[in-house]
Short mmCIF file of C-alpha atoms in Angstrom, two decimals:
data_model
loop_
_atom_site.label_atom_id
_atom_site.label_comp_id
_atom_site.label_asym_id
_atom_site.label_seq_id
_atom_site.Cartn_x
_atom_site.Cartn_y
_atom_site.Cartn_z
CA MET A 246 139.54 156.38 -65.03
CA GLY A 247 141.33 154.84 -62.41
CA TRP A 248 144.22 152.46 -62.03
CA ARG A 249 142.56 148.96 -60.89
CA ARG A 250 145.31 146.43 -61.17
CA LYS A 251 146.90 144.64 -58.15
CA ASP A 252 150.18 144.10 -60.55
CA LEU A 253 151.95 145.43 -63.93
CA LEU A 254 153.24 142.90 -65.51
CA THR A 255 153.30 144.04 -69.53
CA MET A 256 152.19 146.62 -71.48
CA ARG A 257 150.64 144.49 -73.55
CA GLU A 258 147.99 143.76 -71.19
CA LEU A 259 147.16 147.81 -70.72
CA GLU A 260 144.59 149.63 -71.86
CA PRO A 261 145.65 152.89 -73.94
CA GLY A 262 143.80 154.67 -70.59
CA GLU A 263 145.58 153.14 -68.55
CA ILE A 264 148.59 154.08 -69.70
CA LEU A 265 147.82 157.60 -70.56
CA LEU A 266 146.55 157.49 -66.40
CA VAL A 267 150.42 156.54 -65.77
CA LEU A 268 151.43 159.36 -68.14
CA ASP A 269 149.68 162.07 -66.51
CA THR A 270 149.67 160.78 -63.01
CA ALA A 271 154.04 161.20 -63.96
CA GLU A 272 153.39 164.29 -65.13
CA SER A 273 151.93 165.75 -62.18
CA LEU A 274 154.95 164.36 -59.43
CA LYS A 275 157.25 165.75 -62.14
CA GLU A 276 157.17 169.08 -59.89
CA ILE A 277 158.62 167.34 -56.55
CA ALA A 278 162.27 166.60 -58.52
CA THR A 279 162.67 170.28 -58.91
CA ARG A 280 161.82 170.87 -55.20
CA GLU A 281 164.07 171.62 -52.97
CA ILE A 282 162.78 168.55 -49.96
CA LYS A 283 162.07 166.06 -52.66
CA LYS A 284 159.72 163.90 -50.25
CA VAL A 285 155.96 163.52 -50.17
CA PRO A 286 154.29 161.59 -47.69
CA ALA A 287 152.25 159.41 -50.01
CA LEU A 288 153.37 155.71 -48.93
CA ARG A 289 154.21 155.87 -45.72
CA GLY A 290 154.04 153.09 -44.19
CA LYS A 291 154.38 151.08 -47.34
CA THR A 292 157.22 148.80 -48.02
CA VAL A 293 158.68 148.53 -51.46
CA VAL A 294 160.92 145.12 -52.23
CA ASN A 295 163.06 145.45 -55.09
CA LEU A 296 164.11 141.99 -56.20
CA PHE A 297 167.10 142.63 -58.36
CA LEU A 298 168.56 139.26 -60.10
CA GLU A 299 169.96 140.57 -62.64
CA PRO A 300 172.48 143.28 -62.93
CA SER A 301 170.63 146.48 -63.03
CA THR A 302 172.33 150.42 -61.67
CA ARG A 303 169.12 152.46 -63.86
CA THR A 304 166.07 150.76 -63.18
CA ARG A 305 166.81 149.83 -59.43
CA THR A 306 168.01 153.18 -58.40
CA SER A 307 165.48 155.36 -60.46
CA PHE A 308 163.02 153.30 -58.57
CA GLU A 309 164.66 153.41 -55.24
CA ILE A 310 164.57 156.80 -55.77
CA ALA A 311 161.03 157.23 -56.71
CA GLY A 312 160.28 155.31 -53.62
CA LYS A 313 161.79 157.34 -51.73
CA TRP A 314 160.53 160.48 -52.81
CA LEU A 315 157.01 159.18 -51.81
CA SER A 316 158.17 158.35 -48.19
CA ALA A 317 158.10 154.74 -48.63
CA ASP A 318 160.67 151.87 -47.01
CA ILE A 319 162.11 150.32 -50.09
CA ILE A 320 163.89 147.01 -49.21
CA ASN A 321 166.90 146.28 -52.36
CA ILE A 322 167.69 142.66 -52.99
CA SER A 323 170.43 141.77 -55.70
CA GLY A 324 171.45 137.95 -56.96
CA SER A 325 174.70 137.98 -55.53
CA SER A 326 173.43 139.40 -51.40
CA SER A 327 170.93 136.42 -51.43
CA SER A 328 169.91 133.43 -50.80
CA VAL A 329 169.40 132.89 -54.44
CA VAL A 330 173.40 132.25 -54.67
CA LYS A 331 172.52 129.66 -51.96
CA GLY A 332 170.09 127.87 -54.47
CA GLU A 333 166.90 128.98 -53.37
CA SER A 334 163.95 129.11 -56.12
CA LEU A 335 162.54 132.06 -56.86
CA LEU A 336 158.81 131.11 -55.35
CA ASP A 337 160.48 129.99 -52.13
CA THR A 338 162.53 133.51 -52.17
CA ALA A 339 159.50 135.34 -53.16
CA LYS A 340 157.08 133.59 -50.23
CA ASN A 341 159.46 134.51 -47.88
CA LEU A 342 159.63 137.71 -49.24
CA GLU A 343 155.70 138.16 -48.56
CA ALA A 344 156.32 137.05 -45.17
CA MET A 345 157.67 140.32 -44.14
CA SER A 346 154.14 141.59 -45.09
CA PRO A 347 155.64 143.78 -48.19
CA ASP A 348 153.43 146.38 -50.25
CA ILE A 349 154.78 146.23 -53.36
CA VAL A 350 157.28 143.54 -55.05
CA VAL A 351 159.71 144.72 -58.33
CA ILE A 352 161.03 142.23 -59.76
CA ARG A 353 163.71 142.32 -62.37
CA HIS A 354 164.73 138.70 -63.56
CA ALA A 355 166.74 137.06 -67.04
CA SER A 356 164.32 134.37 -67.53
CA ALA A 357 160.23 135.68 -69.32
CA GLY A 358 157.95 134.76 -67.23
CA ALA A 359 158.94 135.17 -63.72
CA ALA A 360 156.90 138.59 -63.14
CA HIS A 361 154.17 136.30 -63.86
CA LEU A 362 154.81 133.47 -61.78
CA LEU A 363 155.53 135.79 -58.68
CA ALA A 364 152.13 138.02 -59.30
CA ARG A 365 150.38 134.57 -59.17
CA SER A 366 151.78 133.39 -55.70
CA LEU A 367 152.10 137.00 -54.16
CA ARG A 368 149.00 138.86 -52.12
CA CYS A 369 150.90 142.21 -52.79
CA SER A 370 151.37 143.74 -56.08
CA VAL A 371 154.52 143.20 -58.55
CA ILE A 372 155.42 145.30 -60.83
CA ASN A 373 157.79 144.18 -63.79
CA GLY A 374 161.09 145.52 -64.21
CA GLY A 375 162.59 143.37 -67.25
CA ASP A 376 161.77 139.60 -67.77
CA GLY A 377 164.25 138.23 -70.07
CA ALA A 378 163.43 138.95 -73.48
CA HIS A 379 159.82 139.49 -73.16
CA GLU A 380 159.13 143.19 -71.81
CA HIS A 381 160.25 145.89 -69.44
CA PRO A 382 157.07 148.10 -69.67
CA THR A 383 157.95 150.74 -67.09
CA GLN A 384 160.89 151.93 -70.52
CA ALA A 385 158.23 151.99 -72.67
CA LEU A 386 155.92 154.10 -69.95
CA LEU A 387 158.84 156.43 -69.39
CA ASP A 388 159.60 156.42 -73.28
CA LEU A 389 156.09 157.30 -74.12
CA LEU A 390 156.30 159.89 -70.90
CA THR A 391 159.22 161.62 -73.29
CA ILE A 392 158.05 161.70 -76.47
CA ARG A 393 154.74 162.78 -75.49
CA GLU A 394 156.29 165.76 -73.44
CA LYS A 395 158.71 166.61 -75.81
CA LYS A 396 156.25 166.34 -79.38
CA GLY A 397 153.30 167.28 -77.31
CA HIS A 398 150.96 164.70 -78.77
CA LEU A 399 151.83 160.81 -78.97
CA GLU A 400 148.94 160.08 -81.61
CA GLY A 401 150.30 160.06 -85.50
CA LEU A 402 154.25 159.64 -84.66
CA LYS A 403 156.51 158.11 -86.35
CA ALA A 404 158.82 155.42 -84.53
CA VAL A 405 161.73 153.12 -85.35
CA ILE A 406 163.54 150.84 -83.24
CA VAL A 407 166.99 149.86 -84.65
CA GLY A 408 169.36 147.17 -83.20
CA ASP A 409 168.75 143.35 -81.44
CA ILE A 410 164.48 143.28 -81.91
CA ALA A 411 164.82 139.80 -80.97
CA ARG A 412 166.04 140.04 -78.20
CA SER A 413 164.95 143.21 -76.84
CA ARG A 414 162.20 143.73 -73.87
CA VAL A 415 162.51 147.75 -74.72
CA ALA A 416 161.47 146.86 -78.02
CA ARG A 417 158.46 144.74 -77.55
CA SER A 418 157.18 146.96 -74.73
CA ASN A 419 157.35 149.98 -76.87
CA ILE A 420 155.73 148.58 -79.38
CA TRP A 421 152.80 147.20 -77.11
CA GLY A 422 152.62 150.74 -75.64
CA MET A 423 153.45 153.29 -79.17
CA ARG A 424 150.41 150.66 -80.93
CA LYS A 425 147.50 151.05 -78.54
CA LEU A 426 148.46 155.21 -78.75
CA GLY A 427 147.97 155.52 -82.17
CA MET A 428 151.59 155.77 -83.47
CA SER A 429 153.24 154.12 -86.19
CA VAL A 430 156.50 151.83 -85.36
CA THR A 431 158.90 150.58 -88.02
CA VAL A 432 161.69 147.79 -86.51
CA ALA A 433 165.27 147.82 -88.24
CA GLY A 434 167.93 145.37 -87.92
CA PRO A 435 170.23 142.57 -89.34
CA PRO A 436 167.68 140.41 -90.61
CA THR A 437 169.04 137.68 -87.51
CA LEU A 438 168.21 140.27 -85.32
CA ILE A 439 164.60 140.78 -86.95
CA PRO A 440 162.06 138.05 -85.07
CA PRO A 441 160.13 135.56 -88.05
CA HIS A 442 156.61 137.50 -87.41
CA VAL A 443 157.00 140.76 -86.26
CA GLY A 444 154.41 142.07 -88.37
CA GLU A 445 152.02 140.42 -86.89
CA LEU A 446 152.16 143.61 -83.82
CA GLY A 447 151.40 145.74 -86.58
CA VAL A 448 155.03 146.85 -87.48
CA LYS A 449 157.11 147.29 -90.50
CA VAL A 450 160.83 146.41 -91.45
CA ALA A 451 162.94 148.00 -92.33
CA TYR A 452 166.54 146.39 -93.19
CA ALA A 453 168.43 149.07 -93.89
CA ILE A 454 169.23 152.11 -90.92
CA GLU A 455 169.52 155.32 -94.26
CA GLU A 456 165.73 154.01 -95.20
CA ALA A 457 164.32 152.97 -92.11
CA ILE A 458 164.74 157.00 -90.37
CA ARG A 459 164.00 158.95 -93.24
CA ASP A 460 161.10 160.35 -92.09
CA ALA A 461 160.82 159.40 -88.47
CA ASP A 462 159.90 161.55 -85.28
CA ILE A 463 161.67 159.61 -83.14
CA ILE A 464 164.67 157.11 -83.63
CA MET A 465 165.41 154.72 -80.55
CA MET A 466 168.19 152.86 -80.35
CA LEU A 467 168.76 149.61 -78.76
CA ARG A 468 171.32 148.16 -76.93
CA LEU A 469 173.61 146.04 -79.11
CA GLN A 470 173.59 143.33 -75.60
CA HIS A 471 176.66 141.50 -76.38
CA GLU A 472 177.18 140.24 -73.04
CA ARG A 473 174.51 138.22 -73.90
CA GLN A 474 175.34 137.06 -77.38
CA GLU A 475 178.84 136.02 -76.82
CA GLY A 476 177.93 132.08 -77.61
CA GLN A 477 175.58 133.34 -80.05
CA MET A 478 177.72 135.85 -82.16
CA THR A 479 179.66 132.80 -82.86
CA THR A 480 176.85 131.54 -84.37
CA GLY A 481 176.59 134.02 -86.92
CA LEU A 482 173.86 136.34 -86.00
CA PHE A 483 175.91 138.57 -87.46
CA PRO A 484 179.90 138.72 -88.36
CA SER A 485 181.07 141.01 -86.24
CA LEU A 486 180.87 143.96 -83.64
CA ARG A 487 182.87 146.75 -85.83
CA GLU A 488 180.27 145.72 -88.84
CA TYR A 489 177.40 145.74 -86.66
CA SER A 490 178.24 149.10 -85.73
CA ARG A 491 179.50 150.47 -89.48
CA LEU A 492 176.29 148.98 -91.05
CA TRP A 493 173.09 149.50 -88.03
CA GLY A 494 174.90 151.88 -85.67
CA LEU A 495 173.45 155.95 -85.70
CA THR A 496 176.22 158.77 -86.71
CA LEU A 497 176.20 162.24 -87.80
CA GLU A 498 176.67 161.25 -91.25
CA LYS A 499 173.62 158.53 -91.13
CA LEU A 500 171.82 161.59 -89.32
CA ARG A 501 171.98 163.86 -92.21
CA GLY A 502 168.92 161.67 -93.93
CA ALA A 503 166.56 162.04 -90.77
CA ARG A 504 164.10 165.03 -89.89
CA ASP A 505 165.24 168.10 -88.44
CA ASP A 506 163.21 167.53 -85.03
CA VAL A 507 164.08 163.59 -84.28
CA LEU A 508 163.89 162.99 -81.29
CA ILE A 509 166.85 159.97 -80.73
CA MET A 510 166.35 157.48 -77.74
CA HIS A 511 168.17 155.24 -75.89
CA PRO A 512 167.03 152.57 -72.69
CA GLY A 513 171.23 152.81 -71.67
CA PRO A 514 173.67 151.87 -71.18
CA VAL A 515 174.52 153.22 -74.33
CA ASN A 516 177.77 151.23 -75.57
CA ARG A 517 179.74 154.29 -77.24
CA GLY A 518 181.19 153.79 -81.07
CA ILE A 519 178.47 150.42 -81.28
CA GLU A 520 174.98 151.22 -81.66
CA MET A 521 175.72 155.20 -81.66
CA SER A 522 178.62 157.36 -81.81
CA PRO A 523 179.08 159.62 -78.51
CA GLU A 524 178.15 163.26 -80.50
CA VAL A 525 175.05 161.45 -81.06
CA ALA A 526 174.64 160.38 -77.69
CA ASP A 527 175.55 163.89 -76.83
CA GLY A 528 174.07 165.64 -79.47
CA PRO A 529 170.89 167.84 -79.70
CA TYR A 530 168.60 165.19 -80.86
CA SER A 531 169.39 163.16 -77.68
CA VAL A 532 167.11 162.74 -75.08
CA ILE A 533 168.43 159.82 -73.50
CA LEU A 534 169.07 162.02 -70.41
CA GLU A 535 165.49 163.43 -70.31
CA GLN A 536 164.58 159.62 -70.36
CA VAL A 537 166.27 158.96 -66.95
CA THR A 538 164.94 161.78 -65.39
CA ASN A 539 160.59 160.91 -66.66
CA GLY A 540 161.93 157.31 -65.49
CA VAL A 541 162.13 158.16 -61.59
CA ALA A 542 158.19 160.24 -62.74
CA VAL A 543 156.83 157.17 -63.82
CA ARG A 544 157.56 154.69 -61.14
CA MET A 545 156.82 157.40 -58.83
CA ALA A 546 153.16 157.19 -60.16
CA LEU A 547 152.80 153.51 -60.85
CA LEU A 548 154.13 153.45 -57.03
CA TYR A 549 151.40 155.42 -56.08
CA LEU A 550 148.59 153.92 -57.64
CA MET A 551 149.63 150.95 -57.22
CA ALA A 552 149.72 151.67 -53.42
CA GLY A 553 146.44 152.37 -53.52
CA GLY A 554 143.63 149.88 -53.53
CA LYS A 555 143.00 146.29 -52.87
CA GLY A 556 143.00 145.52 -56.29
CA GLN A 557 140.68 143.78 -58.28
CA MET B 229 122.19 158.60 -54.28
CA SER B 230 121.18 161.05 -56.34
CA LEU B 231 121.08 165.04 -55.21
CA ARG B 232 118.96 167.21 -55.27
CA GLU B 233 119.23 171.33 -55.07
CA LYS B 234 117.64 172.55 -51.80
CA ALA B 235 118.36 176.36 -52.02
CA GLU B 236 120.61 178.89 -53.88
CA VAL B 237 122.79 180.32 -51.19
CA MET B 238 125.04 182.88 -53.24
CA ASP B 239 124.43 184.24 -56.75
CA GLY B 240 126.53 185.54 -59.22
CA PRO B 241 126.91 189.45 -58.09
CA THR B 242 126.85 187.94 -54.24
CA LEU B 243 129.78 185.66 -54.39
CA ASP B 244 131.77 188.65 -56.35
CA ARG B 245 130.99 191.29 -53.75
CA SER B 246 132.26 188.49 -51.13
CA LEU B 247 135.83 187.76 -52.98
CA THR B 248 135.51 191.82 -53.58
CA ARG B 249 135.29 192.07 -49.53
CA ILE B 250 137.87 189.31 -48.84
CA ALA B 251 140.63 191.46 -51.17
CA HIS B 252 139.91 194.45 -49.22
CA GLU B 253 140.49 192.70 -45.99
CA ILE B 254 143.47 190.88 -47.04
CA LEU B 255 144.69 194.32 -47.83
CA GLU B 256 143.92 195.37 -44.39
CA ARG B 257 145.44 192.97 -42.17
CA ASN B 258 148.34 192.50 -44.56
CA GLN B 259 149.44 196.48 -44.35
CA GLY B 260 149.21 196.67 -48.08
CA GLY B 261 150.17 193.77 -49.43
CA GLN B 262 153.94 193.94 -49.22
CA ASP B 263 155.89 189.81 -49.59
CA LEU B 264 152.09 188.24 -50.53
CA ALA B 265 151.47 185.28 -52.12
CA LEU B 266 147.79 183.77 -52.98
CA VAL B 267 147.81 180.58 -52.89
CA GLY B 268 144.42 178.18 -53.92
CA ILE B 269 143.79 174.68 -53.30
CA LYS B 270 142.60 172.90 -56.48
CA MET B 271 140.50 172.73 -58.65
CA ARG B 272 138.17 175.98 -57.24
CA GLY B 273 140.57 176.84 -54.83
CA GLU B 274 142.83 177.84 -57.88
CA ILE B 275 140.05 180.24 -59.56
CA LEU B 276 139.37 181.84 -56.55
CA ALA B 277 142.55 182.77 -55.63
CA ARG B 278 143.08 184.22 -59.49
CA ARG B 279 140.23 186.05 -59.04
CA ILE B 280 141.51 187.56 -55.69
CA ALA B 281 144.57 188.59 -57.53
CA GLU B 282 142.82 189.96 -60.12
CA LYS B 283 140.88 192.32 -57.67
CA LEU B 284 144.39 192.67 -55.38
CA ARG B 285 145.40 194.04 -58.71
CA THR B 286 142.39 197.00 -59.59
CA ILE B 287 142.02 197.81 -55.65
CA GLU B 288 146.00 198.81 -54.59
CA GLY B 289 147.49 197.99 -57.94
CA ILE B 290 149.67 195.82 -56.81
CA VAL B 291 150.34 191.87 -58.67
CA VAL B 292 150.35 189.39 -55.86
CA PRO B 293 151.73 185.80 -57.53
CA VAL B 294 149.12 183.05 -57.33
CA GLY B 295 150.14 179.72 -56.86
CA ALA B 296 147.96 176.20 -56.88
CA LEU B 297 148.17 173.32 -54.67
CA ASP B 298 147.68 170.05 -55.54
CA ILE B 299 147.29 168.38 -51.62
CA THR B 300 146.13 163.99 -52.87
CA LEU B 301 149.81 162.87 -51.90
CA TYR B 302 149.31 164.76 -48.06
CA ARG B 303 145.32 163.38 -47.45
CA ASP B 304 145.19 161.43 -44.50
CA ASP B 305 142.70 159.08 -46.05
CA LEU B 306 144.90 157.69 -49.30
CA GLY B 307 144.72 153.96 -50.07
CA MET B 308 141.21 153.88 -48.11
CA PHE B 309 139.77 153.56 -51.32
CA ASP B 310 139.65 151.06 -54.28
CA GLU B 311 140.91 153.65 -56.94
CA GLN B 312 144.17 156.22 -55.66
CA PRO B 313 142.54 160.13 -56.69
CA LEU B 314 143.75 161.66 -59.46
CA ILE B 315 147.01 163.85 -59.04
CA LYS B 316 146.97 167.27 -60.61
CA GLY B 317 149.43 168.70 -59.36
CA THR B 318 150.79 171.36 -57.64
CA GLU B 319 152.31 174.59 -59.95
CA ILE B 320 154.12 176.98 -56.87
CA PRO B 321 156.21 179.04 -59.25
CA PHE B 322 157.96 180.91 -56.82
CA PRO B 323 159.78 180.72 -53.58
CA ILE B 324 157.13 180.92 -50.75
CA THR B 325 160.08 181.44 -48.06
CA GLY B 326 159.43 184.93 -46.18
CA LYS B 327 156.20 185.30 -48.45
CA SER B 328 152.59 186.22 -46.61
CA VAL B 329 150.84 183.07 -48.19
CA VAL B 330 147.25 183.43 -48.04
CA LEU B 331 145.60 180.06 -48.85
CA VAL B 332 142.57 180.50 -50.74
CA ASP B 333 139.52 177.09 -50.79
CA ASP B 334 135.95 176.96 -51.77
CA VAL B 335 134.81 175.37 -48.87
CA LEU B 336 135.81 174.73 -45.20
CA PHE B 337 133.91 172.13 -43.81
CA THR B 338 136.18 169.09 -41.46
CA GLY B 339 139.30 170.67 -42.26
CA ARG B 340 141.23 168.07 -43.02
CA THR B 341 141.62 169.42 -46.78
CA THR B 342 143.44 172.50 -45.10
CA ARG B 343 145.62 170.51 -42.76
CA ALA B 344 147.01 168.75 -45.92
CA ALA B 345 147.61 171.93 -47.80
CA LEU B 346 149.44 173.42 -44.52
CA ASP B 347 151.83 170.30 -44.40
CA ALA B 348 152.38 170.79 -48.17
CA ILE B 349 152.92 173.92 -48.24
CA MET B 350 155.58 173.89 -45.26
CA ASP B 351 157.53 170.97 -47.61
CA LEU B 352 157.69 173.63 -50.08
CA GLY B 353 159.62 176.57 -48.15
CA ARG B 354 159.39 178.61 -44.98
CA PRO B 355 156.54 181.35 -45.33
CA ARG B 356 156.37 184.20 -42.87
CA LEU B 357 152.98 183.28 -42.10
CA ILE B 358 149.85 181.66 -43.70
CA GLN B 359 146.16 182.68 -43.06
CA LEU B 360 143.17 180.95 -44.80
CA ALA B 361 140.23 182.70 -47.01
CA VAL B 362 137.44 180.55 -48.03
CA LEU B 363 134.33 181.58 -49.94
CA VAL B 364 132.27 179.62 -47.57
CA ASP B 365 132.28 177.99 -44.13
CA ARG B 366 129.82 175.43 -43.87
CA GLY B 367 131.07 173.86 -39.82
CA HIS B 368 131.69 171.07 -38.52
CA ARG B 369 135.19 171.07 -38.00
CA GLU B 370 136.72 168.08 -37.01
CA LEU B 371 140.52 169.48 -36.24
CA PRO B 372 141.25 172.92 -34.67
CA LEU B 373 140.97 175.23 -37.21
CA ARG B 374 139.54 178.36 -38.45
CA ALA B 375 139.37 180.76 -41.42
CA ASP B 376 140.82 184.46 -41.36
CA TYR B 377 138.67 185.38 -44.10
CA VAL B 378 135.52 184.01 -44.79
CA GLY B 379 132.92 185.03 -47.57
CA LYS B 380 129.94 183.51 -46.07
CA ASN B 381 129.56 181.07 -42.84
CA LEU B 382 126.43 178.63 -44.14
CA PRO B 383 125.31 176.29 -41.17
CA THR B 384 124.18 173.13 -42.44
CA SER B 385 123.73 169.37 -41.50
CA ARG B 386 126.42 166.81 -42.48
CA ARG B 387 124.27 165.08 -44.95
CA GLU B 388 124.02 168.17 -47.56
CA LEU B 389 126.50 168.86 -50.02
CA VAL B 390 127.82 172.38 -50.44
CA GLN B 391 128.77 173.14 -54.23
CA VAL B 392 130.57 175.92 -55.28
CA LEU B 393 129.96 176.43 -59.22
CA LEU B 394 132.43 178.93 -61.04
CA ARG B 395 132.02 180.07 -64.45
CA GLU B 396 135.98 179.05 -65.48
CA GLU B 397 134.96 175.75 -64.62
CA ASP B 398 131.17 175.51 -64.53
CA GLY B 399 129.98 178.16 -67.05
CA GLN B 400 128.18 180.18 -64.48
CA ASP B 401 128.83 181.40 -60.77
CA ARG B 402 126.66 180.19 -57.82
CA VAL B 403 127.04 178.37 -54.36
CA VAL B 404 124.35 175.94 -53.96
CA ILE B 405 123.14 173.15 -51.68
CA GLN B 406 121.99 169.73 -52.10
CA GLU B 407 120.74 167.18 -50.01
CA PRO B 408 120.16 163.40 -51.00
CA GLU B 409 116.60 162.50 -52.65
CA GLU B 410 114.50 160.05 -50.57
#
């Protein structure tokens, strides 16, 4: 099966076959990273705009490297340096960009649905680089690639996702992707950070980390986005960072109850000492840096697949 | 458009004898095969390259490294289809700089695949020289290229399709010409 979509907005919309196509393509493209001269001519003459209206190092750099290795021209626009600060609306910014004929726009935005809005109004392809607390599909794809690489398969594996599930686009995209490929998913965190109807996504809920990780093949720790929660924390979602870290932070101590071949993942950036201790983040089970490497491969795959057809 | 078989131009034993001859020619042209490397163009070129390497081992007792090249990222028609062609991946697990590289493909036709393969190899290093071995040369070149080793020269018309079938992939060894049914 081939890629026929104009845009990549969510994991929710993807068919299992499409996810596997991205993973297979990414796996084949990984070889480029090992070359002395990391450049192939596949996207010569294509223009990719990185429209990042929310802080990001990893995702933006990853798309940028991916595009450059494929010979595309990459333009970066960040929130602080763009006309957004002059009060231009997102749609106006996008329309003006389109007038310069890019082939693909990657958007990161603090509001859920921003990528959809762009996709509806632009003729070029749109990739969602994270929209509010909604989805972050490229993160889920790189996570799936890392798991498949380490475990050899995806079906039947048990993943537990720990942290602020309610506000995590990483969790949401991973839940969709993992479920579609036959993995079972448990979410765990303080009850106030678990969305009320999360069971409808086909996941189990655990309210203690020790219980959640016992038979997990994968432990995915989420970043506690305390910078976004400042206001909410005072309204009582959890009493203090220290308590959160004591109850929900992953330490070597808690890891003793986990499987010997468990994978520990984190989308980054890690709050060392909050959601995981440094010994865990740098430990032998951690695949956090492989995730970053695979991020470039997955984004190369998407840029390649989406630069092809004129879409549906 | 459905195709029907017009003629079988090579059977299993003929195909094998062609590869044996190509292996001998490669040794002759490369003074016994020092610094030789075989790079097959995926899919069937890779299979042929492995077979030729096996023959070189039998004939001369030398072990020649074999790599597989996916030329998709170097195609000159990328972006011209609704769907991008599948990428199968390049696996060349040895340095090619300084090597005498024999590029292996099943059919030489317009020469566009060979052009892509040359660019792909040059991006990986600086070989001492590159030669081209093909099982079938069917003519109709669109670029100024020729093969150094040819299994069979096969005059064809443009509307025909030359198909190389190999045991590893297709369960049998033969080369057939197919033509569109009216």
